Amino acid sequence: MGITLYDFQINNLRKITNCWIDGWQIDEERLVELYDEIEFYRSRFNNVINYEELIESEEWDGFEFKNGFVEQNVWAISNGAPEIVQMFRGNVNGEKLIDGVLEMLELANSIEGDIDRILVPALEALKYMPNKVSIATEILHKSIPDKYPIKNYKSNWGLAFILEPKDLVIYTRKLSYIAFRNYIDNLYIELLKIFEEYDLYIEEYYKYWIIDRIFWYMVDEKYSEIIKIYNSRYKEYY
């Protein structure tokens, strides 16, 4: 899928990135700290979410995996609205979630083309959750950070402020996963040019994590008041 960033979108990215670098005091040492963060999550997720641990081990059952691991370690739930937590506890079957997540990760390590297909098993297990894409892609990213970005509330908003589509976050929320990843890949190309001006470099392996940190900055700091006003009118928080 061919996706091109327009000049005004690149300029948006540049202004936002400059503010992020200055605000978060980004230098080589800080970048390494950010790399270490996702390595910590990658280790935690892969130590638990694997066939030997979830199927062959007696340590985990569906309830423990759902409530003891996913609810505690996936931001889409742990940082979600109270009703999201209640829906997850009451409407998601833990055993089906184990099967769906393991199948998703198996596909993620074998499929190169239609990555939207990768999400299907986990989305089916999470079918009653309004933020099921957020949950599935966060698990994907924290397990395989170099191949799959997180598509969630913050990344949808962050990308929307960069692209400035007419319907803002509605557009980015409706993007297919592969279209979303293609946009992020294009942002990375432009970010390399911006970072070069600071004598910095983003390692490609960590590009999705670093861009996600920029999205966090945009949602939690730079545009937080605008988002609050929008949400007060349209009740959008997934």
GROMACS .gro file of C-alpha atoms in nm:
model
  238
    1MET     CA    1   0.000   0.000   0.000
    2GLY     CA    2   0.156   0.327  -0.115
    3ILE     CA    3   0.126   0.606   0.140
    4THR     CA    4   0.283   0.947   0.093
    5LEU     CA    5   0.317   1.220   0.353
    6TYR     CA    6   0.235   1.570   0.233
    7ASP     CA    7   0.466   1.864   0.306
    8PHE     CA    8   0.233   2.010   0.570
    9GLN     CA    9   0.222   1.671   0.747
   10ILE     CA   10   0.601   1.650   0.748
   11ASN     CA   11   0.612   2.003   0.887
   12ASN     CA   12   0.366   1.899   1.160
   13LEU     CA   13   0.592   1.608   1.247
   14ARG     CA   14   0.896   1.833   1.254
   15LYS     CA   15   0.739   2.087   1.491
   16ILE     CA   16   0.609   1.815   1.723
   17THR     CA   17   0.940   1.627   1.723
   18ASN     CA   18   1.138   1.940   1.798
   19CYS     CA   19   0.911   2.009   2.097
   20TRP     CA   20   0.942   1.647   2.215
   21ILE     CA   21   1.322   1.643   2.189
   22ASP     CA   22   1.347   1.969   2.383
   23GLY     CA   23   1.075   1.885   2.635
   24TRP     CA   24   1.195   1.533   2.712
   25GLN     CA   25   1.562   1.632   2.682
   26ILE     CA   26   1.630   1.363   2.425
   27ASP     CA   27   1.994   1.277   2.374
   28GLU     CA   28   2.182   0.952   2.307
   29GLU     CA   29   2.163   0.850   2.673
   30ARG     CA   30   1.789   0.914   2.689
   31LEU     CA   31   1.733   0.713   2.371
   32VAL     CA   32   1.915   0.417   2.523
   33GLU     CA   33   1.690   0.445   2.829
   34LEU     CA   34   1.387   0.431   2.600
   35TYR     CA   35   1.530   0.128   2.419
   36ASP     CA   36   1.580  -0.042   2.755
   37GLU     CA   37   1.214   0.019   2.842
   38ILE     CA   38   1.080  -0.179   2.548
   39GLU     CA   39   1.342  -0.449   2.602
   40PHE     CA   40   1.206  -0.486   2.954
   41TYR     CA   41   0.852  -0.530   2.821
   42ARG     CA   42   0.968  -0.764   2.544
   43SER     CA   43   1.137  -0.990   2.798
   44ARG     CA   44   0.837  -0.986   3.032
   45PHE     CA   45   0.586  -1.066   2.759
   46ASN     CA   46   0.791  -1.336   2.589
   47ASN     CA   47   0.866  -1.505   2.919
   48VAL     CA   48   0.493  -1.554   2.973
   49ILE     CA   49   0.327  -1.556   2.632
   50ASN     CA   50   0.468  -1.870   2.477
   51TYR     CA   51   0.337  -2.222   2.424
   52GLU     CA   52   0.558  -2.386   2.684
   53GLU     CA   53   0.458  -2.144   2.958
   54LEU     CA   54   0.085  -2.111   2.886
   55ILE     CA   55   0.003  -2.462   2.762
   56GLU     CA   56   0.257  -2.702   2.905
   57SER     CA   57   0.322  -2.528   3.236
   58GLU     CA   58   0.076  -2.561   3.525
   59GLU     CA   59   0.149  -2.207   3.645
   60TRP     CA   60  -0.107  -2.034   3.425
   61ASP     CA   61  -0.473  -2.100   3.356
   62GLY     CA   62  -0.713  -1.876   3.166
   63PHE     CA   63  -0.814  -1.678   3.474
   64GLU     CA   64  -0.456  -1.614   3.588
   65PHE     CA   65  -0.342  -1.517   3.240
   66LYS     CA   66  -0.633  -1.281   3.184
   67ASN     CA   67  -0.652  -1.121   3.528
   68GLY     CA   68  -0.303  -1.177   3.660
   69PHE     CA   69  -0.103  -1.091   3.349
   70VAL     CA   70  -0.295  -0.920   3.070
   71GLU     CA   71  -0.503  -0.693   3.292
   72GLN     CA   72  -0.194  -0.585   3.485
   73ASN     CA   73   0.052  -0.547   3.196
   74VAL     CA   74  -0.151  -0.423   2.899
   75TRP     CA   75  -0.209  -0.046   2.920
   76ALA     CA   76  -0.523  -0.067   2.710
   77ILE     CA   77  -0.679  -0.231   3.016
   78SER     CA   78  -0.469  -0.125   3.315
   79ASN     CA   79  -0.488   0.243   3.213
   80GLY     CA   80  -0.837   0.217   3.065
   81ALA     CA   81  -1.162   0.364   3.189
   82PRO     CA   82  -1.329   0.171   3.476
   83GLU     CA   83  -1.594   0.035   3.241
   84ILE     CA   84  -1.321  -0.110   3.018
   85VAL     CA   85  -1.174  -0.303   3.312
   86GLN     CA   86  -1.518  -0.433   3.410
   87MET     CA   87  -1.595  -0.540   3.054
   88PHE     CA   88  -1.263  -0.722   3.031
   89ARG     CA   89  -1.319  -0.904   3.359
   90GLY     CA   90  -1.676  -1.001   3.280
   91ASN     CA   91  -1.688  -1.056   2.905
   92VAL     CA   92  -1.355  -1.212   2.803
   93ASN     CA   93  -1.292  -1.584   2.843
   94GLY     CA   94  -0.937  -1.645   2.967
   95GLU     CA   95  -0.883  -1.979   2.795
   96LYS     CA   96  -1.001  -1.840   2.462
   97LEU     CA   97  -0.774  -1.541   2.516
   98ILE     CA   98  -0.473  -1.768   2.563
   99ASP     CA   99  -0.555  -1.955   2.241
  100GLY     CA  100  -0.620  -1.633   2.048
  101VAL     CA  101  -0.304  -1.460   2.162
  102LEU     CA  102  -0.082  -1.763   2.097
  103GLU     CA  103  -0.230  -1.806   1.749
  104MET     CA  104  -0.183  -1.436   1.678
  105LEU     CA  105   0.184  -1.454   1.774
  106GLU     CA  106   0.235  -1.769   1.569
  107LEU     CA  107   0.093  -1.590   1.265
  108ALA     CA  108   0.299  -1.281   1.345
  109ASN     CA  109   0.617  -1.485   1.314
  110SER     CA  110   0.516  -1.644   0.984
  111ILE     CA  111   0.308  -1.394   0.784
  112GLU     CA  112   0.473  -1.106   0.599
  113GLY     CA  113   0.192  -0.978   0.379
  114ASP     CA  114  -0.157  -0.925   0.515
  115ILE     CA  115  -0.079  -0.828   0.872
  116ASP     CA  116  -0.444  -0.746   0.943
  117ARG     CA  117  -0.504  -1.120   0.926
  118ILE     CA  118  -0.260  -1.167   1.214
  119LEU     CA  119  -0.492  -0.987   1.454
  120VAL     CA  120  -0.799  -1.200   1.380
  121PRO     CA  121  -0.753  -1.477   1.644
  122ALA     CA  122  -0.696  -1.229   1.926
  123LEU     CA  123  -0.974  -0.998   1.808
  124GLU     CA  124  -1.215  -1.292   1.810
  125ALA     CA  125  -1.121  -1.372   2.171
  126LEU     CA  126  -1.167  -1.002   2.256
  127LYS     CA  127  -1.481  -0.950   2.048
  128TYR     CA  128  -1.680  -0.790   2.331
  129MET     CA  129  -1.414  -0.524   2.396
  130PRO     CA  130  -1.454  -0.188   2.219
  131ASN     CA  131  -1.076  -0.138   2.236
  132LYS     CA  132  -0.985  -0.488   2.117
  133VAL     CA  133  -0.745  -0.358   1.849
  134SER     CA  134  -0.559  -0.161   2.116
  135ILE     CA  135  -0.522  -0.470   2.334
  136ALA     CA  136  -0.415  -0.701   2.051
  137THR     CA  137  -0.162  -0.464   1.894
  138GLU     CA  138  -0.012  -0.373   2.230
  139ILE     CA  139   0.053  -0.741   2.298
  140LEU     CA  140   0.199  -0.776   1.949
  141HIS     CA  141   0.429  -0.477   1.992
  142LYS     CA  142   0.554  -0.570   2.336
  143SER     CA  143   0.623  -0.924   2.212
  144ILE     CA  144   0.773  -0.833   1.871
  145PRO     CA  145   0.862  -0.462   1.893
  146ASP     CA  146   1.054  -0.435   1.566
  147LYS     CA  147   0.769  -0.555   1.342
  148TYR     CA  148   0.440  -0.440   1.491
  149PRO     CA  149   0.345  -0.096   1.628
  150ILE     CA  150   0.076  -0.026   1.885
  151LYS     CA  151  -0.247   0.104   1.735
  152ASN     CA  152  -0.442   0.245   2.027
  153TYR     CA  153  -0.606   0.556   2.167
  154LYS     CA  154  -0.282   0.754   2.190
  155SER     CA  155  -0.136   0.649   1.857
  156ASN     CA  156  -0.465   0.717   1.678
  157TRP     CA  157  -0.470   1.067   1.826
  158GLY     CA  158  -0.101   1.129   1.766
  159LEU     CA  159  -0.118   1.027   1.403
  160ALA     CA  160  -0.434   1.234   1.357
  161PHE     CA  161  -0.261   1.553   1.474
  162ILE     CA  162   0.022   1.490   1.230
  163LEU     CA  163  -0.197   1.402   0.930
  164GLU     CA  164  -0.479   1.650   1.005
  165PRO     CA  165  -0.756   1.462   0.822
  166LYS     CA  166  -1.097   1.632   0.807
  167ASP     CA  167  -1.253   1.400   1.063
  168LEU     CA  168  -0.938   1.391   1.279
  169VAL     CA  169  -0.920   1.081   1.500
  170ILE     CA  170  -1.214   0.910   1.329
  171TYR     CA  171  -0.994   0.868   1.021
  172THR     CA  172  -0.697   0.720   1.202
  173ARG     CA  173  -0.913   0.495   1.419
  174LYS     CA  174  -1.065   0.340   1.105
  175LEU     CA  175  -0.731   0.277   0.936
  176SER     CA  176  -0.647  -0.087   0.873
  177TYR     CA  177  -0.351  -0.210   1.072
  178ILE     CA  178  -0.130  -0.237   0.765
  179ALA     CA  179  -0.219   0.117   0.655
  180PHE     CA  180  -0.143   0.240   1.004
  181ARG     CA  181   0.196   0.065   1.004
  182ASN     CA  182   0.275   0.209   0.663
  183TYR     CA  183   0.212   0.557   0.796
  184ILE     CA  184   0.445   0.490   1.089
  185ASP     CA  185   0.714   0.360   0.854
  186ASN     CA  186   0.689   0.684   0.657
  187LEU     CA  187   0.713   0.888   0.976
  188TYR     CA  188   1.033   0.704   1.064
  189ILE     CA  189   1.195   0.802   0.734
  190GLU     CA  190   1.122   1.167   0.807
  191LEU     CA  191   1.224   1.136   1.172
  192LEU     CA  192   1.570   1.018   1.070
  193LYS     CA  193   1.621   1.349   0.887
  194ILE     CA  194   1.500   1.549   1.186
  195PHE     CA  195   1.714   1.355   1.432
  196GLU     CA  196   2.019   1.399   1.212
  197GLU     CA  197   1.996   1.772   1.275
  198TYR     CA  198   2.047   1.694   1.645
  199ASP     CA  199   2.329   1.449   1.570
  200LEU     CA  200   2.101   1.169   1.686
  201TYR     CA  201   1.985   0.845   1.527
  202ILE     CA  202   1.690   0.614   1.595
  203GLU     CA  203   1.781   0.249   1.560
  204GLU     CA  204   1.534   0.091   1.318
  205TYR     CA  205   1.460  -0.196   1.556
  206TYR     CA  206   1.312   0.052   1.804
  207LYS     CA  207   1.138   0.290   1.563
  208TYR     CA  208   0.783   0.189   1.658
  209TRP     CA  209   0.855   0.232   2.028
  210ILE     CA  210   1.017   0.574   1.985
  211ILE     CA  211   0.732   0.699   1.767
  212ASP     CA  212   0.488   0.570   2.026
  213ARG     CA  213   0.673   0.777   2.291
  214ILE     CA  214   0.620   1.083   2.070
  215PHE     CA  215   0.250   0.999   2.049
  216TRP     CA  216   0.238   0.976   2.430
  217TYR     CA  217   0.394   1.322   2.453
  218MET     CA  218   0.137   1.460   2.210
  219VAL     CA  219  -0.164   1.313   2.392
  220ASP     CA  220  -0.053   1.356   2.754
  221GLU     CA  221   0.116   1.694   2.717
  222LYS     CA  222   0.108   1.895   2.397
  223TYR     CA  223  -0.255   1.842   2.291
  224SER     CA  224  -0.409   1.716   2.613
  225GLU     CA  225  -0.650   2.011   2.653
  226ILE     CA  226  -0.772   1.987   2.294
  227ILE     CA  227  -0.839   1.615   2.339
  228LYS     CA  228  -1.026   1.679   2.665
  229ILE     CA  229  -1.255   1.926   2.488
  230TYR     CA  230  -1.314   1.680   2.203
  231ASN     CA  231  -1.389   1.394   2.442
  232SER     CA  232  -1.628   1.605   2.647
  233ARG     CA  233  -1.834   1.650   2.332
  234TYR     CA  234  -1.803   1.313   2.163
  235LYS     CA  235  -1.718   1.074   2.450
  236GLU     CA  236  -1.427   0.921   2.263
  237TYR     CA  237  -1.180   0.739   2.486
  238TYR     CA  238  -1.108   0.404   2.321
   0.00000   0.00000   0.00000
